[in-house]
Coordinates of C-alpha atoms and ligand atoms in Angstrom, one line a residue:
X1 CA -25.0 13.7 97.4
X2 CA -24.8 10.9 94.9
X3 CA -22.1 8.9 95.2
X4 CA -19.7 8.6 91.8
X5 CA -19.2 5.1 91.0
X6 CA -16.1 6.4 89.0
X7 CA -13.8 7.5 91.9
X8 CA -11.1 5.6 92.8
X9 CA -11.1 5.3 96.5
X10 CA -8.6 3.6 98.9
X11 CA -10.0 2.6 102.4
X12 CA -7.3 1.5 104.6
X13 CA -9.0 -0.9 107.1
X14 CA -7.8 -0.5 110.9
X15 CA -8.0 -3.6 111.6
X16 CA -4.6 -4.2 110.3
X17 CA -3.7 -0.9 112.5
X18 CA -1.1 -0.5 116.0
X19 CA -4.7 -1.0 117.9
X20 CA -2.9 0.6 120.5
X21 CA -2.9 3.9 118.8
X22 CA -5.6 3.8 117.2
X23 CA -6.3 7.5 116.9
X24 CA -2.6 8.2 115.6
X25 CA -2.8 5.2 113.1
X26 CA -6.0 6.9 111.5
X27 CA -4.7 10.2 111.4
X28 CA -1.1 8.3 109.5
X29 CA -3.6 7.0 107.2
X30 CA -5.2 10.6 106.0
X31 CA -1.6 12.2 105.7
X32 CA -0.4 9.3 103.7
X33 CA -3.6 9.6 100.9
X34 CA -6.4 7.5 102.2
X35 CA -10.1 8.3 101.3
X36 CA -11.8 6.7 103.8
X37 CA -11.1 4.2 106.8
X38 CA -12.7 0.8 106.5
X39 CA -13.9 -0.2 110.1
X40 CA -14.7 -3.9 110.5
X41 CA -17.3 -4.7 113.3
X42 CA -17.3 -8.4 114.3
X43 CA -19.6 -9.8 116.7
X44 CA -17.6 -13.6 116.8
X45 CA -21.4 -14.7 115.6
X46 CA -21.4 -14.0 112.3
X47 CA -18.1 -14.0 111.9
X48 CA -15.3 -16.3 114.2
X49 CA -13.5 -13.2 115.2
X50 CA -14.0 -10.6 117.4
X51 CA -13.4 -6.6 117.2
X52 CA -15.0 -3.3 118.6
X53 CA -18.4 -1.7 118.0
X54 CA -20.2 1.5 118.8
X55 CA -18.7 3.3 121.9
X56 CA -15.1 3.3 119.9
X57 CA -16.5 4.6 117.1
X58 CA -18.1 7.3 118.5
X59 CA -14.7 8.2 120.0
X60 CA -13.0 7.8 116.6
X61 CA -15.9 10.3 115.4
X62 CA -14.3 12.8 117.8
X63 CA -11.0 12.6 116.9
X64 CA -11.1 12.4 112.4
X65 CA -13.6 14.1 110.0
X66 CA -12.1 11.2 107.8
X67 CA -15.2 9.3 105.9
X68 CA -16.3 6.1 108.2
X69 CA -17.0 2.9 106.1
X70 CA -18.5 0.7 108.8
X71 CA -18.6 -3.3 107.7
X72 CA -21.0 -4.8 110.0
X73 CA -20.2 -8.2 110.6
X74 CA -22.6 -9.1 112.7
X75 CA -26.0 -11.4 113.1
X76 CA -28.3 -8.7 113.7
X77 CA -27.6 -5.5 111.6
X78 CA -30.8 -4.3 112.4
X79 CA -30.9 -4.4 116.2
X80 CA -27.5 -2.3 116.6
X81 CA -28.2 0.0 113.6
X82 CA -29.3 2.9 115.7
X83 CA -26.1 2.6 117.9
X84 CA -23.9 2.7 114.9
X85 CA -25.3 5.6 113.2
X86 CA -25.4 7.6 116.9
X87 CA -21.8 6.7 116.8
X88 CA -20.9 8.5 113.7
X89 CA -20.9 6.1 110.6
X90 CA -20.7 7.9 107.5
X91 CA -21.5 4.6 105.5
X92 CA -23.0 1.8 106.8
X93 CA -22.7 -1.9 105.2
X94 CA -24.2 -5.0 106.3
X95 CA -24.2 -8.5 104.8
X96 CA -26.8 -9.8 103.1
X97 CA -26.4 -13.5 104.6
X98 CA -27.1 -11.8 108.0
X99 CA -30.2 -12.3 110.1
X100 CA -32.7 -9.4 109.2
X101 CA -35.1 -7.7 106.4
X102 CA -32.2 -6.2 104.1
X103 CA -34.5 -4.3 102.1
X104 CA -35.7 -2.3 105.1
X105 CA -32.8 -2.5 107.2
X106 CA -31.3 -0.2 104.0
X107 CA -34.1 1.9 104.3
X108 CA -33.2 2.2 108.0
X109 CA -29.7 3.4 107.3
X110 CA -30.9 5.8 104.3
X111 CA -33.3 6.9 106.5
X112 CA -31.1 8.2 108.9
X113 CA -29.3 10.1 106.2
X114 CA -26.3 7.6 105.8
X115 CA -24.8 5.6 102.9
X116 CA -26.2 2.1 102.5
X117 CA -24.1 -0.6 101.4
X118 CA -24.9 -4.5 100.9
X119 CA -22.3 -7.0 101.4
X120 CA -21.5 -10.3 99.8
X121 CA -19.7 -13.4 101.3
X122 CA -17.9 -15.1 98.5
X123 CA -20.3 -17.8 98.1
X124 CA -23.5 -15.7 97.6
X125 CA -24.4 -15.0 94.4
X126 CA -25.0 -11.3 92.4
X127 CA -28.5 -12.5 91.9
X128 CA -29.5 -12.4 95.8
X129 CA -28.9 -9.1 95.5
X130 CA -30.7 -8.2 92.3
X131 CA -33.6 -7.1 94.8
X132 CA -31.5 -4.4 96.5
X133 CA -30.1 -2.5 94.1
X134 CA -31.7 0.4 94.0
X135 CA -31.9 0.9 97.8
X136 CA -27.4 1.0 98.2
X137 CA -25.2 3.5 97.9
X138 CA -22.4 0.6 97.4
X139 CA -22.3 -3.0 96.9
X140 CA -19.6 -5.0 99.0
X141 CA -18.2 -7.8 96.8
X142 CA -16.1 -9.6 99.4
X143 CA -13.0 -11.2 98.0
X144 CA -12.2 -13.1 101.1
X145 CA -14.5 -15.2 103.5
X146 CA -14.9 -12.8 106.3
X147 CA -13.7 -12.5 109.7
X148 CA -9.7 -11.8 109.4
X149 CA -7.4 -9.6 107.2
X150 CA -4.6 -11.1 105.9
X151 CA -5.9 -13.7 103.7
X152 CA -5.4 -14.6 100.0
X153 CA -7.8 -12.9 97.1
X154 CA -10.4 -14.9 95.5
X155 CA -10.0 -14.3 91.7
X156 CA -13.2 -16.1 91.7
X157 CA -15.0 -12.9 93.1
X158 CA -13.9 -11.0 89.6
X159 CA -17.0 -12.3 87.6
X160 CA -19.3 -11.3 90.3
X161 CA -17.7 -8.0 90.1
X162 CA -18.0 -7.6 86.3
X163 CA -21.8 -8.7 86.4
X164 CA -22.3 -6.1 89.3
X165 CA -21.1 -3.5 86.6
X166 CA -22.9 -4.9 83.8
X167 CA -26.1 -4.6 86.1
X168 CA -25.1 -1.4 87.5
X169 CA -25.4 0.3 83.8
X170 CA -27.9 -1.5 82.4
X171 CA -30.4 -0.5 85.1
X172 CA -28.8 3.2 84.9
X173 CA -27.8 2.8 89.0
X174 CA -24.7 4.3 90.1
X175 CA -23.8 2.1 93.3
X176 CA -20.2 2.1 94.5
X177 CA -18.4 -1.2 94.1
X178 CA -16.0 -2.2 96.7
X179 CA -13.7 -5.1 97.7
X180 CA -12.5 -6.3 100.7
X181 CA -9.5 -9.3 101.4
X182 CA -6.4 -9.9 100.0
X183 CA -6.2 -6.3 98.5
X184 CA -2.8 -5.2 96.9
X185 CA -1.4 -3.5 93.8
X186 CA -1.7 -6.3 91.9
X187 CA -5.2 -7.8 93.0
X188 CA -6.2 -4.2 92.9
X189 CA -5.9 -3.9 89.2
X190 CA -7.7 -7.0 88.2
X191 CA -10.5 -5.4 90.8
X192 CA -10.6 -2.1 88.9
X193 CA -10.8 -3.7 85.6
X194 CA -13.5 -5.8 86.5
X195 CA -15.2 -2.5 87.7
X196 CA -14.8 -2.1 91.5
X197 CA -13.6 1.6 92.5
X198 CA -13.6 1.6 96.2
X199 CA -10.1 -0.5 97.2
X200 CA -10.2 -1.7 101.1
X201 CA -6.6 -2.7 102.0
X202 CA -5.7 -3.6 105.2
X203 CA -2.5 -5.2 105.0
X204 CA -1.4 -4.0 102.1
X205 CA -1.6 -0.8 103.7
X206 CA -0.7 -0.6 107.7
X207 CA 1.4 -3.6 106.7
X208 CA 3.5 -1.6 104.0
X209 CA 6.6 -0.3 105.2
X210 CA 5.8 3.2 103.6
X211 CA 1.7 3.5 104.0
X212 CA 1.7 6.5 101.3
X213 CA 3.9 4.6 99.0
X214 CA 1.0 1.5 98.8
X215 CA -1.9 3.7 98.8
X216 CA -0.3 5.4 95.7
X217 CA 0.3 2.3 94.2
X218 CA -3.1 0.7 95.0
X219 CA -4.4 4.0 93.0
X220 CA -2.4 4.2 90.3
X221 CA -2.8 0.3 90.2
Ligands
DX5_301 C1 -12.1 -9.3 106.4 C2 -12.3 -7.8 106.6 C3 -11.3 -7.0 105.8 C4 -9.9 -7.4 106.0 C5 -8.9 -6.8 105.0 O1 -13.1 -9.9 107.2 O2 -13.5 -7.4 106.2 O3 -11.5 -5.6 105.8 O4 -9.4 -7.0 107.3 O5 -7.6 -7.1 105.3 P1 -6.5 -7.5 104.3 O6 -6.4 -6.4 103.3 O7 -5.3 -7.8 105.1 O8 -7.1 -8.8 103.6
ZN302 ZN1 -14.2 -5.2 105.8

């Protein structure tokens, strides 16, 4: 199924979650509108922070049919692929300034019948990614510097965003583009105008005292 780079889609991330329920605070997430659950794997290598990996994931996979967006964070995408797409992932991203062959660690994940998706730090340009295009599913167009929720939005990141749109038509692709940090009504809207369409929002979510309340509003944003 080809994904449509026109759907709005809100992807709560757990991390921001009661981690001590987490099953509960997924399913609170479906009832109040979310598309997908954001999961956000650190290793505390490629990121300074620490999270979970593949053996809760494949629990999670027992207990949602929700859509699993799995951020890899991590040094070596390509050594633990196989374990994340036993585990369940629906979606699989991975960062382009980790340690590996990104062109055929994408092939890997398409491979295995999964959604690929290529993320960027902040500081790395559109044009390292140029190469990849045509091998994602969705482009991650990070809007913090990885490695903790809660942070403040880097307007900077819009450009990159619009130039990621501009590329994404002229070369006829139809890649999701999502954003990740510092997501919120307001931030969402300059996202979406910029052309992003897949929203993560941690805080802004689990953080909100009424979860289907902010999701609406990130939608309608
Ligand atoms: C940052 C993570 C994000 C982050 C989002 O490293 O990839 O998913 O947790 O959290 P908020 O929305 O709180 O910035
Ligand atoms: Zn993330």
């Amino acid at each position: 199924m080809p994904p449509n780079c026109e759907d709005r889609l809100i992807a709560p991330s757990l991390i921001a979650a009661d981690l001590s329920r987490i099953a509960e605070e997924i399913a609170r997430a479906e009832r109040a509108g979310a598309d997908w659950i954001h999961l956000d794997v650190m290793d505390g290598h490629f990121v300074d922070n620490m999270t979970f990996g593949p053996p809760l994931i494949r629990c999670l996979r027992q207990s949602t049919t929700m859509f699993l967006d799995v951020h890899l964070m991590i040094s070596r995408p390509d050594h633990y692929l196989p374990r994340f797409v036993e585990a369940g992932a629906d979606l699989i991203t991975v960062h382009l300034e980790a340690s590996h062959d990104v062109a055929q660690t994408l092939g890997r994940i398409r491979q295995a019948g999964l959604r690929a998706g290529l993320a960027l730090n902040p500081a790395t340009p559109l044009e390292a990614a140029l190469p990849f295009l045509d091998q994602i599913d969705l482009l991650l167009c990070m809007t913090v510097v990885p490695g903790f929720g809660g942070q403040a939005f880097m307007a900077d990141v819009l450009a990159k965003i619009q130039a990621a749109a501009a590329i994404r038509s002229a070369r006829s692709l139809s890649y999701h583009i999502e954003v990740d940090g510092g997501i919120d009504a307001s931030t969402a809207a300059r996202c979406v105008a910029a052309g992003a369409n897949v929203l993560v929002a941690g805080s802004a979510t689990y953080g909100a005292p009424d979860m289907a309340q902010a999701i609406a509003e990130i939608r309608n944003a």
